[in-house]
mmCIF file of C-alpha atoms in Angstrom:
data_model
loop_
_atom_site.group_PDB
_atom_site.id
_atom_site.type_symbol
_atom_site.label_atom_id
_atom_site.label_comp_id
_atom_site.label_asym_id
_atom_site.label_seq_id
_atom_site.Cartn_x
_atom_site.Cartn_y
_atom_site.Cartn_z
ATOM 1 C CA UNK A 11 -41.104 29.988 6.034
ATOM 2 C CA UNK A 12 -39.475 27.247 4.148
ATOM 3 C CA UNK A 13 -42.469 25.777 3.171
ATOM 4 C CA UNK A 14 -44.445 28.921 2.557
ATOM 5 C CA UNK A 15 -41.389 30.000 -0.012
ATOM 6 C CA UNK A 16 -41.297 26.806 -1.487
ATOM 7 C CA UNK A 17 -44.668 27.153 -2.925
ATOM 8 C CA UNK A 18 -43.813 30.104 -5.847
ATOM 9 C CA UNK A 19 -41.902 26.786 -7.481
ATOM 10 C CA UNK A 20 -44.388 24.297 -6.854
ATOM 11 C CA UNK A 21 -47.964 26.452 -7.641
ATOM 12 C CA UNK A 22 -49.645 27.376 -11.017
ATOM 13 C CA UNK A 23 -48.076 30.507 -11.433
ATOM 14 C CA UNK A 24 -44.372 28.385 -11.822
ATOM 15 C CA UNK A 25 -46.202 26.838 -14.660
ATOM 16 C CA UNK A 26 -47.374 29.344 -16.282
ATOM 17 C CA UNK A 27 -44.130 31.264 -16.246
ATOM 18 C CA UNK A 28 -42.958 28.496 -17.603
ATOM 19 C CA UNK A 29 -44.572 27.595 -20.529
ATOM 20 C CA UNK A 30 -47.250 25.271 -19.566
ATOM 21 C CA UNK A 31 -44.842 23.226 -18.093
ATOM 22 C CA UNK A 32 -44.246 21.209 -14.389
ATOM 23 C CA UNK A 33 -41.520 22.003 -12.127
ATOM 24 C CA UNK A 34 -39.603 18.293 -12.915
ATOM 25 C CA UNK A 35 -37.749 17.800 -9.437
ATOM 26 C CA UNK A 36 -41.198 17.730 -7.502
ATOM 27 C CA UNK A 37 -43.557 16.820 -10.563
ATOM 28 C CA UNK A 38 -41.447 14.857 -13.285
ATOM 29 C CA UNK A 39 -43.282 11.672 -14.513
ATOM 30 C CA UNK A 40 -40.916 10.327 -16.909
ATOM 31 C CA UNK A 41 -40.875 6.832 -16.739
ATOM 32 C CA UNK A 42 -43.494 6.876 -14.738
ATOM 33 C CA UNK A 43 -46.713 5.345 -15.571
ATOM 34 C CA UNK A 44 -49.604 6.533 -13.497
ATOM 35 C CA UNK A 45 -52.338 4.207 -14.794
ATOM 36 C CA UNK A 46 -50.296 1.103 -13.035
ATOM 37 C CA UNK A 47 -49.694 2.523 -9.823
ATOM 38 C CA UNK A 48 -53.725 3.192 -9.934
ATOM 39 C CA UNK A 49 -56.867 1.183 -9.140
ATOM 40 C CA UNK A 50 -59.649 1.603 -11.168
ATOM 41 C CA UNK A 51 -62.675 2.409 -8.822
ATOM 42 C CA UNK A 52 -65.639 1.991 -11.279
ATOM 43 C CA UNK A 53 -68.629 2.036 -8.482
ATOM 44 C CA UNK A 54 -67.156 4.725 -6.067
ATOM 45 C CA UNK A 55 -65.928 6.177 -9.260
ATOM 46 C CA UNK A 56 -69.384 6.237 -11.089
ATOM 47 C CA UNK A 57 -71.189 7.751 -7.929
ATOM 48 C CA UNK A 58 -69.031 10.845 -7.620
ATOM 49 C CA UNK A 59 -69.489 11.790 -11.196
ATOM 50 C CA UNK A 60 -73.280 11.129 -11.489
ATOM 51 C CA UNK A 61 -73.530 13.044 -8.174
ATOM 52 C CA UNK A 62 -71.115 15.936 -9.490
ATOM 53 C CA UNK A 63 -73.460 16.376 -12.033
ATOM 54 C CA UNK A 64 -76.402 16.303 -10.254
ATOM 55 C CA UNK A 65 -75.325 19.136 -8.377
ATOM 56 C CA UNK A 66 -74.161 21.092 -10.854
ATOM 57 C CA UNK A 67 -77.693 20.541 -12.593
ATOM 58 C CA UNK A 68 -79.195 21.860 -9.293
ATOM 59 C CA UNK A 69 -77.070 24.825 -8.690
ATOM 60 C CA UNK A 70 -76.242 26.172 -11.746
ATOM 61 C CA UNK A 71 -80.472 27.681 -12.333
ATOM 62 C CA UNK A 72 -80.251 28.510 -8.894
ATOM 63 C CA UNK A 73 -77.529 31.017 -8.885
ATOM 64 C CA UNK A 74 -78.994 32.234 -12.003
ATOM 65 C CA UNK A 75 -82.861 32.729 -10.853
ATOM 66 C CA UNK A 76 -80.495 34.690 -7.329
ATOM 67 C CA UNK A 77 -78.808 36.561 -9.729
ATOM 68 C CA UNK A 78 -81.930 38.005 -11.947
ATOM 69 C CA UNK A 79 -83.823 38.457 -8.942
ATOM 70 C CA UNK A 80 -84.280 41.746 -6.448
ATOM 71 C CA UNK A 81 -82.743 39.418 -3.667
ATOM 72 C CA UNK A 82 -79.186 40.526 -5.625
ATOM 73 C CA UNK A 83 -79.907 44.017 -3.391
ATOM 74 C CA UNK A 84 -79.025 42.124 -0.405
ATOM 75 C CA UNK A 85 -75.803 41.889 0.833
ATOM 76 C CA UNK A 86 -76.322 38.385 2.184
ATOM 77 C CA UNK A 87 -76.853 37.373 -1.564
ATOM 78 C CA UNK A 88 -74.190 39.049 -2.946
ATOM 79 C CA UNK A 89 -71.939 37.013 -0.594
ATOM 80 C CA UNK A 90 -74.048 33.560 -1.396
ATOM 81 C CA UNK A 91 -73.714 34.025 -5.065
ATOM 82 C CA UNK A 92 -69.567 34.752 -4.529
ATOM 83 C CA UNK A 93 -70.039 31.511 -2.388
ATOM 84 C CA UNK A 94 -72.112 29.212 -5.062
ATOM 85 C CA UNK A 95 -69.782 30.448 -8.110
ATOM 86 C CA UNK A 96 -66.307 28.397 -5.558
ATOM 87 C CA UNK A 97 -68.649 25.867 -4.980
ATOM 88 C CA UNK A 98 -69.446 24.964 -8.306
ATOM 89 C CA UNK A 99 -65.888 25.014 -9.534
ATOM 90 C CA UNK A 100 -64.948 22.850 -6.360
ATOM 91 C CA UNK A 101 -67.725 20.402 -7.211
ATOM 92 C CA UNK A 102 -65.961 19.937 -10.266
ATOM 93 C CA UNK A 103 -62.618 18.776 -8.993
ATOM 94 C CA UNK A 104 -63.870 17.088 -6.189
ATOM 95 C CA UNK A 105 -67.061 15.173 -8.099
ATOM 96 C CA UNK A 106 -66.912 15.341 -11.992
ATOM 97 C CA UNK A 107 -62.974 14.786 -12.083
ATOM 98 C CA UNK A 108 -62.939 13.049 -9.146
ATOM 99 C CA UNK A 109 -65.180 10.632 -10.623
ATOM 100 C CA UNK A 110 -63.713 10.295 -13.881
ATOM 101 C CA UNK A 111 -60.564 9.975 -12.801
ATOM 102 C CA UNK A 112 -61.537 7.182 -10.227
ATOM 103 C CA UNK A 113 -62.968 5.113 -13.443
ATOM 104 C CA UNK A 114 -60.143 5.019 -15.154
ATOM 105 C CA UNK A 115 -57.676 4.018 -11.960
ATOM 106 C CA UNK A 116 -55.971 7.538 -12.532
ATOM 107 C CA UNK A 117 -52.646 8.726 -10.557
ATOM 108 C CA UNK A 118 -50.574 12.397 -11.244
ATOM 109 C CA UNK A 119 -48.550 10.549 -14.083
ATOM 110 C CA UNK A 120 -51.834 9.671 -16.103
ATOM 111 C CA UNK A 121 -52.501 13.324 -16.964
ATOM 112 C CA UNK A 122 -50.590 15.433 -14.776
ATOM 113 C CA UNK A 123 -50.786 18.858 -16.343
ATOM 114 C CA UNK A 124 -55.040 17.941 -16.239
ATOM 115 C CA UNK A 125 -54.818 16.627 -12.835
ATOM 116 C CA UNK A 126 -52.424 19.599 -11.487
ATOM 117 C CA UNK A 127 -54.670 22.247 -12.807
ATOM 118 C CA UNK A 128 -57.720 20.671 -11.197
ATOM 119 C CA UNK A 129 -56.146 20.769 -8.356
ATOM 120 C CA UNK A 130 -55.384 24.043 -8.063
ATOM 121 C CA UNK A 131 -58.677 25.095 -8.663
ATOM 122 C CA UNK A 132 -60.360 22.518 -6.008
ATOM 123 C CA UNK A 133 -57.670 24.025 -3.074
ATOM 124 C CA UNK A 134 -57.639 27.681 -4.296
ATOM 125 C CA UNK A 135 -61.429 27.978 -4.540
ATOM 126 C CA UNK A 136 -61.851 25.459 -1.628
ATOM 127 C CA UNK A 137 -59.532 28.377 0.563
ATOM 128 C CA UNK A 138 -61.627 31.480 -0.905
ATOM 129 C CA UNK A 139 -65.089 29.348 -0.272
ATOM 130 C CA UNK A 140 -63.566 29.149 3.195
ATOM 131 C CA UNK A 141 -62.791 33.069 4.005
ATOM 132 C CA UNK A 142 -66.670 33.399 1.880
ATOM 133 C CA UNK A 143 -68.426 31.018 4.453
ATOM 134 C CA UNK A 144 -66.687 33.361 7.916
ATOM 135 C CA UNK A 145 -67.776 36.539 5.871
ATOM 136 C CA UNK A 146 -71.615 34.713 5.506
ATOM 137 C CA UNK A 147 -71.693 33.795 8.601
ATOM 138 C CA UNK A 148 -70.585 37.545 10.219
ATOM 139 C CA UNK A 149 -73.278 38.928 8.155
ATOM 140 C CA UNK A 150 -75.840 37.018 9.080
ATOM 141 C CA UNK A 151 -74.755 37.792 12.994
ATOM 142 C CA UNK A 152 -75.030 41.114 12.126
ATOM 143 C CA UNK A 153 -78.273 40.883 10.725
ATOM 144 C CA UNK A 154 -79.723 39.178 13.894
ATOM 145 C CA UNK A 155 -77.717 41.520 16.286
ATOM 146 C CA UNK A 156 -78.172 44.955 14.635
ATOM 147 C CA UNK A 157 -75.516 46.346 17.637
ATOM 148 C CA UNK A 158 -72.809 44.503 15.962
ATOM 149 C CA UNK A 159 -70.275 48.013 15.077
ATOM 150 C CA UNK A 160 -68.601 45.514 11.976
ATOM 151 C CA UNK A 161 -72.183 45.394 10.192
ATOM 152 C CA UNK A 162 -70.939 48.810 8.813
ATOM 153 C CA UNK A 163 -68.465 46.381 6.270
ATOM 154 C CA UNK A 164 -71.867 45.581 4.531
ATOM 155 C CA UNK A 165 -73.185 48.654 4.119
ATOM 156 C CA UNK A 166 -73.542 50.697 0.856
ATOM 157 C CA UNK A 167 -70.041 50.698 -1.275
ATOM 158 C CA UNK A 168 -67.964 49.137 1.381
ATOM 159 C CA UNK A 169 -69.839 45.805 0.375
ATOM 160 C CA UNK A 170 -67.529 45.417 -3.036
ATOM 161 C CA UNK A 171 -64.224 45.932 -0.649
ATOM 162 C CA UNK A 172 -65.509 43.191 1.418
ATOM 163 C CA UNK A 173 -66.680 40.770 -1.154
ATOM 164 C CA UNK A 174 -63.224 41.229 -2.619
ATOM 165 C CA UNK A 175 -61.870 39.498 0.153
ATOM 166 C CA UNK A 176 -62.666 36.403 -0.232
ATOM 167 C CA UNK A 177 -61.783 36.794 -3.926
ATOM 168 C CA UNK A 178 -58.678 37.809 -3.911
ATOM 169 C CA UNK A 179 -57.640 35.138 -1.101
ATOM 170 C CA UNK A 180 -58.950 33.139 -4.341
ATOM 171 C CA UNK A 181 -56.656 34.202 -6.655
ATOM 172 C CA UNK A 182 -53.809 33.764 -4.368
ATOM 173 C CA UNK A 183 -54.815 30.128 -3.404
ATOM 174 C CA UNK A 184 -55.051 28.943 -6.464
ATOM 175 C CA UNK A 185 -51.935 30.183 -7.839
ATOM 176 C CA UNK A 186 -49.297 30.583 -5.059
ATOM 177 C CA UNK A 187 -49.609 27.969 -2.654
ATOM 178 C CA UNK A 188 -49.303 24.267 -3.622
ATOM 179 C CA UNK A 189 -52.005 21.972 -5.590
ATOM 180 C CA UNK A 190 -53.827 18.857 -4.665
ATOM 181 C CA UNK A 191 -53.186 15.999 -6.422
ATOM 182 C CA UNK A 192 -55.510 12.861 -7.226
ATOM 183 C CA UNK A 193 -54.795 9.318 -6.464
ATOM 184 C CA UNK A 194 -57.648 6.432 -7.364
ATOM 185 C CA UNK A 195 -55.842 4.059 -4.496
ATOM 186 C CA UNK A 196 -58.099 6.409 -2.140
ATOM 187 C CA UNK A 197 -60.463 7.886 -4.489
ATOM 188 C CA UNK A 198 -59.260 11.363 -3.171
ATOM 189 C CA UNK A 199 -57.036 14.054 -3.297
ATOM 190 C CA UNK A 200 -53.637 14.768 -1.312
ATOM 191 C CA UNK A 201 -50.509 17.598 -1.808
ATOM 192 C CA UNK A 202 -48.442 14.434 -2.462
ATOM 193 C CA UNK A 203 -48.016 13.359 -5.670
ATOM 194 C CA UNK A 204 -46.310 10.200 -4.386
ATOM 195 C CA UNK A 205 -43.549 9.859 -6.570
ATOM 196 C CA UNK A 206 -40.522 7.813 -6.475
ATOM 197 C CA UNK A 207 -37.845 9.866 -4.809
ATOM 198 C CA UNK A 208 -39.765 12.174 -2.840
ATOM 199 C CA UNK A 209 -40.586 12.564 0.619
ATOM 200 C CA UNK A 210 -44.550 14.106 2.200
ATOM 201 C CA UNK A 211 -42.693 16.769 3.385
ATOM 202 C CA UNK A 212 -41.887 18.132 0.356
ATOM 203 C CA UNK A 213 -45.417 18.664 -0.539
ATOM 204 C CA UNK A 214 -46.661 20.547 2.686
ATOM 205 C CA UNK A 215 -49.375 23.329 1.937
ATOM 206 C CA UNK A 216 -48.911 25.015 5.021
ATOM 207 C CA UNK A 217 -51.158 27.863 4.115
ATOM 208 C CA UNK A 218 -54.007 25.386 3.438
ATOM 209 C CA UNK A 219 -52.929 24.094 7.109
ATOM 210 C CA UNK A 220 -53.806 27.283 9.003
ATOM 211 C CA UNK A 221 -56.628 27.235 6.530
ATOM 212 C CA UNK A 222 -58.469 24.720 7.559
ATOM 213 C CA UNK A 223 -57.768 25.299 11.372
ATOM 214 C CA UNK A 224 -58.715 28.467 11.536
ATOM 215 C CA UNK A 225 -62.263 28.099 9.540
ATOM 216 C CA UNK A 226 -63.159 25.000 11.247
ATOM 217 C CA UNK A 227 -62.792 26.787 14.732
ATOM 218 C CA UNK A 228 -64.252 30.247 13.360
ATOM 219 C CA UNK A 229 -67.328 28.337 11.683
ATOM 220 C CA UNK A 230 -67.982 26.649 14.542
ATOM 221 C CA UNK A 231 -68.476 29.851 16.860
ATOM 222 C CA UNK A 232 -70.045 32.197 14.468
ATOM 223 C CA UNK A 233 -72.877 29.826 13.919
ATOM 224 C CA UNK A 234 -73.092 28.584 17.562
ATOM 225 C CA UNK A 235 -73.229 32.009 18.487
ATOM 226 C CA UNK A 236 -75.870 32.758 15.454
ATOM 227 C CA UNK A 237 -78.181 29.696 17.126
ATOM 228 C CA UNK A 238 -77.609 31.153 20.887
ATOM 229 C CA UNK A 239 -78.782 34.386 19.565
ATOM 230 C CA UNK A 240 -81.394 32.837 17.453
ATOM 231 C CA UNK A 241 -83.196 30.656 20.182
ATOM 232 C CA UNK A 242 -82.273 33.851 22.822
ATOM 233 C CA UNK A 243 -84.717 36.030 20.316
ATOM 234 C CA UNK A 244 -87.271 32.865 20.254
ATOM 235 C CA UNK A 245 -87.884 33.595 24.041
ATOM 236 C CA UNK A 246 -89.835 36.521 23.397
ATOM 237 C CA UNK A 247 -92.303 35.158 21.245
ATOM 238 C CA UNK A 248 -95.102 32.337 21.503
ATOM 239 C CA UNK A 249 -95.656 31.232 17.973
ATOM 240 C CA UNK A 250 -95.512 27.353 17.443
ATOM 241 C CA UNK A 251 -94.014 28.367 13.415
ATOM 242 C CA UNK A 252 -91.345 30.674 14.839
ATOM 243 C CA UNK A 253 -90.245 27.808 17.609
ATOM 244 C CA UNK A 254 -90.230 25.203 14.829
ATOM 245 C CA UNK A 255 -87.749 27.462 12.350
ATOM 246 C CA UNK A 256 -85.216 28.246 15.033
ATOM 247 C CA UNK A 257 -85.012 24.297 15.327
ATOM 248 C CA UNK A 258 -84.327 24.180 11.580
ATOM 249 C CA UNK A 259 -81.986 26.602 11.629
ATOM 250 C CA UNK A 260 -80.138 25.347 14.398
ATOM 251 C CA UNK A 261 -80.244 22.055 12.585
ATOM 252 C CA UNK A 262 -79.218 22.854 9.435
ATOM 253 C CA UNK A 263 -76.358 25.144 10.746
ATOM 254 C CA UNK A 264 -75.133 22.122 12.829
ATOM 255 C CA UNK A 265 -75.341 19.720 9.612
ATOM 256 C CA UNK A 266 -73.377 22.034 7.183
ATOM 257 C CA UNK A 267 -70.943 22.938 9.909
ATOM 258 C CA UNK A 268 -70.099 19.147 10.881
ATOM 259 C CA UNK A 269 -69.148 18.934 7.232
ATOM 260 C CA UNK A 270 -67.360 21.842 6.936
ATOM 261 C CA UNK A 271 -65.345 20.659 10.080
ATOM 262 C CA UNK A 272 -64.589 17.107 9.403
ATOM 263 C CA UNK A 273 -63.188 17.548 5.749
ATOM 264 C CA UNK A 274 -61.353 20.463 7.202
ATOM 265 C CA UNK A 275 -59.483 17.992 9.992
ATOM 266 C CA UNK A 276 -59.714 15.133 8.137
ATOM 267 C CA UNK A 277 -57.705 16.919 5.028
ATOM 268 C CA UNK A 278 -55.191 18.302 7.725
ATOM 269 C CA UNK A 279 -54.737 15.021 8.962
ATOM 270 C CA UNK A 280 -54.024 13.673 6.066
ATOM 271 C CA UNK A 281 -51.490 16.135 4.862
ATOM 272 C CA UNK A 282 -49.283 14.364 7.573
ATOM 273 C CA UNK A 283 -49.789 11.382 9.282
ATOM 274 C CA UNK A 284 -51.100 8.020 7.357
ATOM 275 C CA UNK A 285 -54.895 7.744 7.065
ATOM 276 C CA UNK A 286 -56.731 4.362 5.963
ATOM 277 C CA UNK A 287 -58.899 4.377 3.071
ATOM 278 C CA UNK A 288 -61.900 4.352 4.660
ATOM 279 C CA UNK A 289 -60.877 7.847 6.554
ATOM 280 C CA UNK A 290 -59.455 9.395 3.160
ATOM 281 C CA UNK A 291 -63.090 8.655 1.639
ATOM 282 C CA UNK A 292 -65.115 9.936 4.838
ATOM 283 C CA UNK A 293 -63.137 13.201 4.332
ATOM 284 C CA UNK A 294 -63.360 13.377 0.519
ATOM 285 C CA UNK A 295 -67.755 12.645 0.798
ATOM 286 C CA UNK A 296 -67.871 15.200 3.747
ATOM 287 C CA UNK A 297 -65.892 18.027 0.900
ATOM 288 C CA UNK A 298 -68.456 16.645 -1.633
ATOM 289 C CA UNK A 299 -71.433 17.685 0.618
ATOM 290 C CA UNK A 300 -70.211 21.034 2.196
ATOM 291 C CA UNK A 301 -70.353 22.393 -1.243
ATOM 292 C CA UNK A 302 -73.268 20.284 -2.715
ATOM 293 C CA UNK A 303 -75.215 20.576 0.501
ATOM 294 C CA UNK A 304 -76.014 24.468 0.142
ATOM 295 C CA UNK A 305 -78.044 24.030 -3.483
ATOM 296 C CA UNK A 306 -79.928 21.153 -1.869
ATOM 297 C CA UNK A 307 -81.084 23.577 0.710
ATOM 298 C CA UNK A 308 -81.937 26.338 -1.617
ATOM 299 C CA UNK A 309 -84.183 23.716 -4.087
ATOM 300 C CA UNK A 310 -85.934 22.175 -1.521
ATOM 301 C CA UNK A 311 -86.264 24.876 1.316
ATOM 302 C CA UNK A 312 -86.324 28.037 -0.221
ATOM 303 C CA UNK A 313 -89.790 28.618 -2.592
ATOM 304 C CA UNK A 314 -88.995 31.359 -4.296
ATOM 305 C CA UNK A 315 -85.631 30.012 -5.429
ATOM 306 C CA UNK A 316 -87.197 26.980 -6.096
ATOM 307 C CA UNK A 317 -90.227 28.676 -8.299
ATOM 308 C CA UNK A 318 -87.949 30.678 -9.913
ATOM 309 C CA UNK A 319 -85.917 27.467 -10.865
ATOM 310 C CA UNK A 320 -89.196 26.054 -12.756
ATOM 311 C CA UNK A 321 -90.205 29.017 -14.314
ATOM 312 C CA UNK A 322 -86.585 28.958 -15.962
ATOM 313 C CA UNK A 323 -86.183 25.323 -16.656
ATOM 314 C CA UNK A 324 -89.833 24.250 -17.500
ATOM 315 C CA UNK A 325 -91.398 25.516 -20.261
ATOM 316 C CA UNK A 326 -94.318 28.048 -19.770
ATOM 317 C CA UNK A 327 -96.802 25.277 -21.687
ATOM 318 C CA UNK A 328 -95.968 22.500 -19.334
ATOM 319 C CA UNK A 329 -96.338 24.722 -15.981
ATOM 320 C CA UNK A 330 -99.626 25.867 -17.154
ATOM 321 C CA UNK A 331 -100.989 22.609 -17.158
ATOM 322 C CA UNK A 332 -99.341 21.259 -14.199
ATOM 323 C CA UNK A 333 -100.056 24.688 -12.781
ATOM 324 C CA UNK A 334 -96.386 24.980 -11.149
ATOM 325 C CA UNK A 335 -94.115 27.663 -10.935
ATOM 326 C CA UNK A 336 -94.614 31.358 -10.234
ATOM 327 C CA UNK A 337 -96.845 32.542 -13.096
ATOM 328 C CA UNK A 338 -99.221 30.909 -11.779
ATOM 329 C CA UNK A 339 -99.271 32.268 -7.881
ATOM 330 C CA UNK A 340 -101.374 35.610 -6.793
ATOM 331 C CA UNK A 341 -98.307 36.203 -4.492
ATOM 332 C CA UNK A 342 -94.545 34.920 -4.411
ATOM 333 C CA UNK A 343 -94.512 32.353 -0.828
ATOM 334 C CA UNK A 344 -92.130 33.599 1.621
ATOM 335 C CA UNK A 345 -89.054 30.958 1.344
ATOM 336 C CA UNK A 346 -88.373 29.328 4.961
ATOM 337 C CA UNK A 347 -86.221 30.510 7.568
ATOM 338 C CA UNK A 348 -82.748 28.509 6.425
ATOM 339 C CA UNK A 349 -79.537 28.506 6.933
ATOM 340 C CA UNK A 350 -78.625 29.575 3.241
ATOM 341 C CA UNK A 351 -80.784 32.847 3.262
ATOM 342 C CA UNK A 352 -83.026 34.636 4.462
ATOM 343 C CA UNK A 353 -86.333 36.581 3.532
ATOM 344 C CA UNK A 354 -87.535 38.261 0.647
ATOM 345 C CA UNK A 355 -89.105 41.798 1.254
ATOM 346 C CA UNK A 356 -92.836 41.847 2.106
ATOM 347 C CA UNK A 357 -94.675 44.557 3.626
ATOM 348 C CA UNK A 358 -91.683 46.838 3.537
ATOM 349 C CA UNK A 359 -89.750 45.235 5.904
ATOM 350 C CA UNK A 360 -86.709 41.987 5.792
ATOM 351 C CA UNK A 361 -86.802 39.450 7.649
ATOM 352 C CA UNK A 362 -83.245 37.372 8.212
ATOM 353 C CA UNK A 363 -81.961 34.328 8.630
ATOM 354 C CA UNK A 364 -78.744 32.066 8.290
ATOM 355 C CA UNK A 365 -76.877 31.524 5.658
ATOM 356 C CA UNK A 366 -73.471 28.987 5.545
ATOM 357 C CA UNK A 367 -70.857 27.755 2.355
ATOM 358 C CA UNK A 368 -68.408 25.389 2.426
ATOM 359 C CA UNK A 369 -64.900 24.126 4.150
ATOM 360 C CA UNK A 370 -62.874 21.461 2.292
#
């Protein structure tokens, strides 16, 4: 309780009750100069930003072309475009600024008010992309297993209750429990500040704690149930295309999963007990690509997102002579069977598949 009480002082909503200003005893840098207690990390530095917006390039048309499109009826795509919004803003603190910060050998006392608000926003929408990925992954149980009562969450208006979830958990992340904070000596980000005069313990997020144990176990069994149900369904037919998705799916589910799961531990781990660099940067790469990993999947496995991405970006001239894109196609290709989505209507009828976020 002491730790869950001490974050009202030590969270954004202390600083913005207070002017725009840090809580000195845990976040005072006077006399303090964070660009010599840094290490510039130009290369490592330089790949996180270029990356960061790489990703942002990718995702930001793709939630767009979801958005404008008839998938927006389903409730799996509600969820994913909930999901992609956290993930972009935590690709932003844990790529662009990451990266930028990492150039320039950056600690808390270089631009702490910068660096605490980023931080914020990486954990809070890291914690609500968390409780989004569970509510993904129960929907897309319950669209394989029709007999599952809680499907009834997704239905009709009870969707916007249960899409608030994850929202408001959110909110409350990002301004009531503690930030992370950057340091370039590891190229990553830790509750720590590391200050003179302060102990770890004074930093514990113990909310982000039971966090990241719970979703790493609860990811872990939704989808290994999803892929037991999956390749259970498989049994009953004989197609060589359906035997080849499941293994996809299972695949990809594993893949985005392992990431999910190692930043989760590694990020606990860290929190209290010493970790050497090469640890710190495993975990900060596997947070990178549990958010980044989920618009690679849409671009290169899902056509129609990926159609409807060059019909937006690519101007109508240029696809008619490279004959790309939608306008030129008699009929929209069914997107493969992934672990991000599932289906568009054809015939009357939905097909489903998997769909997964993120876990930092």
């Amino acid at each position: 309780m002491e730790f869950l009480t001490s974050d009202l002082d030590q969270s954004l909503n202390y600083v913005f009750r207070n002017g725009l200003k840090l809580n000195q005893p845990f976040y005072g840098c006077d006399g303090v100069d964070g660009f010599a207690l840094g290490q510039p990390r130009q290369y490592v530095g330089a790949y996180f930003l270029t990356v960061g917006v790489v990703l942002l390039i990718i995702y930001i048309p793709c939630l767009i072309v979801i958005w404008k499109s008839d998938l927006m009826k389903s409730s799996c795509y509600k969820i994913m475009v909930c999901l992609g919004i956290l993930d972009i803003c935590c690709i932003l603190t844990n790529s662009v600024t990451t990266g930028f910060l990492g150039i320039q050998g950056a600690t808390f006392c270089s631009y702490p008010l910068f660096i605490y608000f980023m931080g914020s926003l990486g954990c809070g929408c890291w914690m609500g992309s968390c409780a989004s990925c569970i509510l993904l992954g129960i929907n897309r149980c319950c669209d394989v297993n029709q007999h599952l009562r809680i499907r009834t969450i997704f239905l009709g208006r009870k969707m916007y209750f249960t899409i608030s979830i994850p929202i408001l958990y959110t909110i409350y992340s990002t301004f009531f429990t503690k930030p992370i904070i950057f340091n370039s000596n590891y190229m990553s980000w830790f509750f720590n500040p590391m200050l003179p005069g302060h102990e770890a313990t004074d930093y514990v997020n113990i909310a982000h704690t039971i966090n990241n144990c719970v979703v790493s176990g609860a990811t872990t069994a939704i989808y290994a149930y999803l892929c037991i149900l999956l390749f259970a369904k498989s049994k009953h037919f004989r197609s060589e295309s359906i035997s080849k998705t499941q293994t996809q799916i299972f695949f990809q589910s594993v893949l985005i999963c392992s990431f999910n799961a190692i930043a989760a531990y590694i990020y606990v781990y860290m929190q209290f007990f010493y970790s050497p660099p090469s640890v710190v940067l495993i975990g900060q790469l596997a947070w990178q690509c549990a958010h980044g990993s989920v618009c690679l999947i849409y671009i290169t496995m899902n056509k129609t997102v990926r159609r409807g991405v060059i019909d937006l970006v690519v101007p109508r001239v240029i696809r008619d002579k490279a004959r790309i894109g939608t306008n030129r196609a008699a009929n929209i290709a069914r997107p493969i069977l992934s672990v991000i989505g599932m289906e568009p209507k054809i015939g009357g009828t939905t097909r489903t598949g998997t769909s997964s976020g993120t876990v930092f």
